mmCIF file of C-alpha atoms in Angstrom:
data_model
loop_
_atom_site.group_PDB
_atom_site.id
_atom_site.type_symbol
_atom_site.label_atom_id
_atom_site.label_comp_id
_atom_site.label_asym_id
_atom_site.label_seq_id
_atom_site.Cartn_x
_atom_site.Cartn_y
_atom_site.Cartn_z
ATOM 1 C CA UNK G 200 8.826 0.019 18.218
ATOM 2 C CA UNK G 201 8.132 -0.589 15.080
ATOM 3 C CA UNK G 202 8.388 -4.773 13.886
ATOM 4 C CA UNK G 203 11.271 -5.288 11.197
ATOM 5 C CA UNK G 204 9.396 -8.419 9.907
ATOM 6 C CA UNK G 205 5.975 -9.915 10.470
ATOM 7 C CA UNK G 206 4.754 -13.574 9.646
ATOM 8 C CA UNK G 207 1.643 -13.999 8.269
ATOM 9 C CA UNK G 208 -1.287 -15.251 6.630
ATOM 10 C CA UNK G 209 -3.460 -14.570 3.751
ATOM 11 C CA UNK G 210 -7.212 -15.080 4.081
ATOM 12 C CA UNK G 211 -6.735 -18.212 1.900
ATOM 13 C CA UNK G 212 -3.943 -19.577 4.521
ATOM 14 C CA UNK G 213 -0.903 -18.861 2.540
ATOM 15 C CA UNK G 214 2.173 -17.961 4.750
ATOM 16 C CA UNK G 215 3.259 -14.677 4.041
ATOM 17 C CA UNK G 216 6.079 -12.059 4.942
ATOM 18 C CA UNK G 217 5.271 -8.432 5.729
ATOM 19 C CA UNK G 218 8.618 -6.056 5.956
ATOM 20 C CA UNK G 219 9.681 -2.808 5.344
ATOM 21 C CA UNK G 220 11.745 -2.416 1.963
ATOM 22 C CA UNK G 221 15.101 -0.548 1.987
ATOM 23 C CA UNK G 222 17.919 1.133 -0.255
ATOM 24 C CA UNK G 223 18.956 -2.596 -0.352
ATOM 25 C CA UNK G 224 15.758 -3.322 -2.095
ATOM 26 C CA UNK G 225 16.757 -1.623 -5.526
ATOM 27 C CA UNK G 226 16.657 -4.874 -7.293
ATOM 28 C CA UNK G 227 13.579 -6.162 -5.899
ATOM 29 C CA UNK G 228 11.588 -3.311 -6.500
ATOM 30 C CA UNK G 229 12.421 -2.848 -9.642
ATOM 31 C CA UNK G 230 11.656 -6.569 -10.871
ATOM 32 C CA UNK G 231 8.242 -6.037 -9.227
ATOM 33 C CA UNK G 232 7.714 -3.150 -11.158
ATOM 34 C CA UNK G 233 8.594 -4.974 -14.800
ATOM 35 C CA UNK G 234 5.937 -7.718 -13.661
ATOM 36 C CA UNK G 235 3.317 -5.367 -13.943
ATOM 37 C CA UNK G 236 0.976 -5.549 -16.722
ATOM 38 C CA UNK G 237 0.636 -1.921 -18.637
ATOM 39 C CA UNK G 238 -2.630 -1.300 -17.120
ATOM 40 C CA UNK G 239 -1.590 -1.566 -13.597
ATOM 41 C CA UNK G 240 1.725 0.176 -14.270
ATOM 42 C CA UNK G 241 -0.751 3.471 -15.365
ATOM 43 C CA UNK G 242 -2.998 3.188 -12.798
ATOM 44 C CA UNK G 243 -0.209 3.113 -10.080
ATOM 45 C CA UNK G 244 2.273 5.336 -11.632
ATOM 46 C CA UNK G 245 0.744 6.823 -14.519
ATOM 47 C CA UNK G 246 2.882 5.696 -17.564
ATOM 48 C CA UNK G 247 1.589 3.257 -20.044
ATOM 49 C CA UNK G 248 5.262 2.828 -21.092
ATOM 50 C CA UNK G 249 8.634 0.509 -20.846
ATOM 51 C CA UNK G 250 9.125 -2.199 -17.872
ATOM 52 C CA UNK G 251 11.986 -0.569 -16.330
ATOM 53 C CA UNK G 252 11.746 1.729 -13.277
ATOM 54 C CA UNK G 253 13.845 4.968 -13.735
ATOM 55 C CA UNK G 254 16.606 5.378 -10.831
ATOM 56 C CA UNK G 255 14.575 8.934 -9.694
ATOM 57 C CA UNK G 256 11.322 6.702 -8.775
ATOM 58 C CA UNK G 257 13.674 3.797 -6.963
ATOM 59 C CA UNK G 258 15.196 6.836 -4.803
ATOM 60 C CA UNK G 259 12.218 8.243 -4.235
ATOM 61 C CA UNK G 260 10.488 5.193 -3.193
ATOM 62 C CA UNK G 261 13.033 3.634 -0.974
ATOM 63 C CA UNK G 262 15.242 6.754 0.866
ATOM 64 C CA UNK G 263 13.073 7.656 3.013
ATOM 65 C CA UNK G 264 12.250 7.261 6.382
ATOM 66 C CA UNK G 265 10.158 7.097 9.700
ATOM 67 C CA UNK G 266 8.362 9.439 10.178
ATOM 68 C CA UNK G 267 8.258 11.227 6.984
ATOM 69 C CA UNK G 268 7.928 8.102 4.766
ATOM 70 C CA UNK G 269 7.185 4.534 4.912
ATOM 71 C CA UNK G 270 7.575 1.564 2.622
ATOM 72 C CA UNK G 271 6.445 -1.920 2.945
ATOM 73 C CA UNK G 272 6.215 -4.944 1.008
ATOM 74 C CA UNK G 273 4.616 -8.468 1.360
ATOM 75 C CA UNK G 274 6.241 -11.560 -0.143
ATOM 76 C CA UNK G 275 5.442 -15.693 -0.435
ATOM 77 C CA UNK G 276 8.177 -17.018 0.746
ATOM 78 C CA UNK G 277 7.703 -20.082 -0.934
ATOM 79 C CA UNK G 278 6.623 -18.767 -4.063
ATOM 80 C CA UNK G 279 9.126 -19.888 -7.212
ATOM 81 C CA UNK G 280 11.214 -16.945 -8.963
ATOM 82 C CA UNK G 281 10.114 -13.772 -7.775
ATOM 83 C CA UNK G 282 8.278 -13.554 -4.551
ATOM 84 C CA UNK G 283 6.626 -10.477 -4.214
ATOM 85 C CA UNK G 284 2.813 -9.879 -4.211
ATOM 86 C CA UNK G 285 2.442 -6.198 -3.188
ATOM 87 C CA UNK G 286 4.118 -2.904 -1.462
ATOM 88 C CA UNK G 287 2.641 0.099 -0.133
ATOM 89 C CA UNK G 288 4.095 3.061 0.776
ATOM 90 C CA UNK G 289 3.061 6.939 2.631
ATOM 91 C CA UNK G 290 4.488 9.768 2.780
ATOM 92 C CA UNK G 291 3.742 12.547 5.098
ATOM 93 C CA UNK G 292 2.488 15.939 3.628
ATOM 94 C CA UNK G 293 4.524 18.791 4.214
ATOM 95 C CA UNK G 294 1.912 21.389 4.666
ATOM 96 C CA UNK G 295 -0.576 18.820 6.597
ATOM 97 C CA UNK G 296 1.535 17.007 9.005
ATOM 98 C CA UNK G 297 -1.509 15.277 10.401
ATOM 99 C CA UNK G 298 -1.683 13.587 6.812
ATOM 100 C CA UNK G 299 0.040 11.536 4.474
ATOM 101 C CA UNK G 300 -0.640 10.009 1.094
ATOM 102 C CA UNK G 301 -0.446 6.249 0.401
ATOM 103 C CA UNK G 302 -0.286 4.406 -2.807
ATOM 104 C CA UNK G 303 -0.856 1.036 -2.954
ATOM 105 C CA UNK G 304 0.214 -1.758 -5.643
ATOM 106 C CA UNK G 305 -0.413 -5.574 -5.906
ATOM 107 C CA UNK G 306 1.035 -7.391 -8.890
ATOM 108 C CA UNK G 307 -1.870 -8.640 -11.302
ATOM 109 C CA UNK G 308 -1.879 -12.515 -10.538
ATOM 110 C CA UNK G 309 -2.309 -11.803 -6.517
ATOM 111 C CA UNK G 310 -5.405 -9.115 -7.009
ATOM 112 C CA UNK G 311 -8.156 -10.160 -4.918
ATOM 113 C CA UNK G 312 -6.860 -12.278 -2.599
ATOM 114 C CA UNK G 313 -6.832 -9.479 0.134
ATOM 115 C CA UNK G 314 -2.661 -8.419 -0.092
ATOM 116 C CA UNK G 315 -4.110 -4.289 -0.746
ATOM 117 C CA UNK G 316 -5.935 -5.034 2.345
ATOM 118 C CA UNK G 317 -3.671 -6.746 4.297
ATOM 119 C CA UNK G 318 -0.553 -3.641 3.811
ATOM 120 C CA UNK G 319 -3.225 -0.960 3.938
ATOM 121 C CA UNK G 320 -3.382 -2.250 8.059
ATOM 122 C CA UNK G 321 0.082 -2.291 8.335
ATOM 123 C CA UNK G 322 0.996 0.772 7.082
ATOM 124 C CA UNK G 323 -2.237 2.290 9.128
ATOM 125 C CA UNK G 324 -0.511 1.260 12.449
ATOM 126 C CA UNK G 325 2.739 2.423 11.395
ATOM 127 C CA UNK G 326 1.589 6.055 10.407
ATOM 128 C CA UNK G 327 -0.523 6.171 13.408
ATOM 129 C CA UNK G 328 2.451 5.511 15.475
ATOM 130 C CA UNK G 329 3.785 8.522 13.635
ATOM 131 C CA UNK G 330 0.789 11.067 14.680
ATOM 132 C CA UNK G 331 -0.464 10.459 10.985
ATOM 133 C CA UNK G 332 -4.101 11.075 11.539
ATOM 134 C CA UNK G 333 -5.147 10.650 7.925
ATOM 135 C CA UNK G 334 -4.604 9.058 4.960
ATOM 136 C CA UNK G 335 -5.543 10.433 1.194
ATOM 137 C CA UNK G 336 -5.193 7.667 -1.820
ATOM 138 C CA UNK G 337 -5.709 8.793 -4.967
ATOM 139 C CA UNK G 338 -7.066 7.201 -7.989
ATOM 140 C CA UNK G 339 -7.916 7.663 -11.952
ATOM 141 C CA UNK G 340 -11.625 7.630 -12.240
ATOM 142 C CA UNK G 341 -11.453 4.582 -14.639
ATOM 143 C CA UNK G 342 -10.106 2.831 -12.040
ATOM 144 C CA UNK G 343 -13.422 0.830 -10.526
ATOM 145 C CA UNK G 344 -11.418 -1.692 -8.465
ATOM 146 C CA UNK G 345 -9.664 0.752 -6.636
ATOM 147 C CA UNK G 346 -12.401 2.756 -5.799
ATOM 148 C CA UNK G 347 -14.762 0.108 -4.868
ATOM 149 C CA UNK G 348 -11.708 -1.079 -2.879
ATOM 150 C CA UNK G 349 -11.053 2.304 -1.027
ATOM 151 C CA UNK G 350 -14.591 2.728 -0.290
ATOM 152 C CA UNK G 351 -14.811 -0.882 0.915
ATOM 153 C CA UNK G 352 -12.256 0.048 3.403
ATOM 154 C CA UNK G 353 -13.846 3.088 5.089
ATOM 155 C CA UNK G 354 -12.337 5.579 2.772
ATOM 156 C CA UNK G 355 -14.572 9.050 1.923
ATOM 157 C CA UNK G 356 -14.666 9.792 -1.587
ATOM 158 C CA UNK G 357 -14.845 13.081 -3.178
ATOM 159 C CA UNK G 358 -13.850 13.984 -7.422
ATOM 160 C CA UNK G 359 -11.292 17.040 -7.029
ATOM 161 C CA UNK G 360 -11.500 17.563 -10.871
ATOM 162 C CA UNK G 361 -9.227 15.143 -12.228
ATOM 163 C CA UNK G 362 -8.889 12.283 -9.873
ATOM 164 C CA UNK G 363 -11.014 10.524 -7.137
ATOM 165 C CA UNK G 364 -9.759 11.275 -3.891
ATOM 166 C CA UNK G 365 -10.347 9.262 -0.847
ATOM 167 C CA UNK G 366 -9.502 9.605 2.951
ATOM 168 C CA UNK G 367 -9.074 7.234 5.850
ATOM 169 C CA UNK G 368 -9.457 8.491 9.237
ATOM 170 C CA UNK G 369 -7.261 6.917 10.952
ATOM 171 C CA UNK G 370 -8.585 7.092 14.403
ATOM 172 C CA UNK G 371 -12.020 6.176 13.974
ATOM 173 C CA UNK G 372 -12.476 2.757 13.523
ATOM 174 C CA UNK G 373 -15.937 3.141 13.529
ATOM 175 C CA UNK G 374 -16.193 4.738 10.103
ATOM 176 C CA UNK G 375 -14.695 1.280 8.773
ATOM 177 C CA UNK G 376 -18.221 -0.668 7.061
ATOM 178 C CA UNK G 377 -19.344 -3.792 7.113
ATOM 179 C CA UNK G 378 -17.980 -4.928 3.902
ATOM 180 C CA UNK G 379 -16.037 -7.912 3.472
ATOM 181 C CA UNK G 380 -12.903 -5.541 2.862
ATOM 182 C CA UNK G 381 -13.874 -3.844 5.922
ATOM 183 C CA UNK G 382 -14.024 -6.395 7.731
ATOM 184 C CA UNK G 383 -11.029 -8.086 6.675
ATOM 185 C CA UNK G 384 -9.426 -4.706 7.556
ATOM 186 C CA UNK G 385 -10.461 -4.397 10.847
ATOM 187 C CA UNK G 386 -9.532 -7.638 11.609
ATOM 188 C CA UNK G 387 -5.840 -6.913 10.732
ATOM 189 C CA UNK G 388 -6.153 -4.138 12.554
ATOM 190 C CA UNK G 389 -7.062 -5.810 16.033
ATOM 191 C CA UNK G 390 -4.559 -8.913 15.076
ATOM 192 C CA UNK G 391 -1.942 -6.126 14.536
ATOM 193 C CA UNK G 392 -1.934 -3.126 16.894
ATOM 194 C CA UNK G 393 -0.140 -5.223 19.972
ATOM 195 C CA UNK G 394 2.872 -5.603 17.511
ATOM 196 C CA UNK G 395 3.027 -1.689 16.794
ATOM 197 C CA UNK G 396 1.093 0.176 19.929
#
């Protein structure tokens, strides 16, 4: 069964909360979505304008469910004001049912400090759970974090024209590097699996 909440830590110690977001999350999602800065907002969803997050995108996001679609989100519970640091989210492909594409987002002041990492494990487990074989991420060329990050992780990397796209096999750990974001993700992935598998 899948956990409902999991306590945890970041690799610099700080307590944090890993948990599935829900229709009840409209508010929250859409304050962590103002708190982007323009440049993250465009190379998540691809629009360089406004801080508010139309009602279409909030459905989409958060109505659907196991096994089609998965959303999680990490949070400092101690943290002043608003408390998130991240979400990540899959959904299953229609015509590929073995695969599912993920998008992940971390909020500006909490980059680096291994949150991208951290929900790209749990939302591994979960999809594997769900006979989700592979994941594809996608990301604007321009976008040297992410790809650095996605390659980091284990990811394969090919340029489809437009985008870079990247795939996670999700039941070979072996194709996971050495890399301190590899590592870091196999690590999760061992401290994890007894809670999902």
């Amino acid at each position: 069964m899948t956990p409902e909440r999991l306590e945890l830590q970041l690799r610099d110690g700080t307590p944090v909360v890993a948990r599935p977001l829900t229709p009840a999350d409209r508010a929250y999602v859409a304050e962590g979505y103002r708190l982007l800065s323009p440049e993250a907002r465009y190379q998540r969803f691809w629009v360089r304008d406004g801080e508010v997050i139309g009602d279409s995108m909030l459905d989409r996001l958060l109505a659907g469910q196991l096994p089609e679609h998965a959303i999680w989100t990490l949070f400092d519970p101690s943290r002043e004001g608003f408390p998130g640091l991240g979400a990540a989210s899959f959904w299953r492909s229609k015509e590929n049912p073995g695969d599912a594409e993920i998008s992940v987002t971390v909020l500006d002041r909490d980059q680096g400090r291994g949150v991208a990492t951290l929900l790209l494990s749990v939302l591994w487990l979960v999809a594997y759970r769900c006979g989700i074989g592979t994941f594809t991420g996608y990301a604007m060329p321009e976008n040297a974090p992410a790809l650095r990050w996605m390659r980091d992780t284990g990811a394969q990397g090919e340029w489809d024209g437009y985008n870079a796209v990247f795939r996670w096999n999700l039941g070979d750990l072996e194709t996971i590097p050495g890399t301190p974001a590899g590592v870091d993700l196999a690590g999760r992935l061992a401290e994890l699996a007894p809670r999902f598998l």
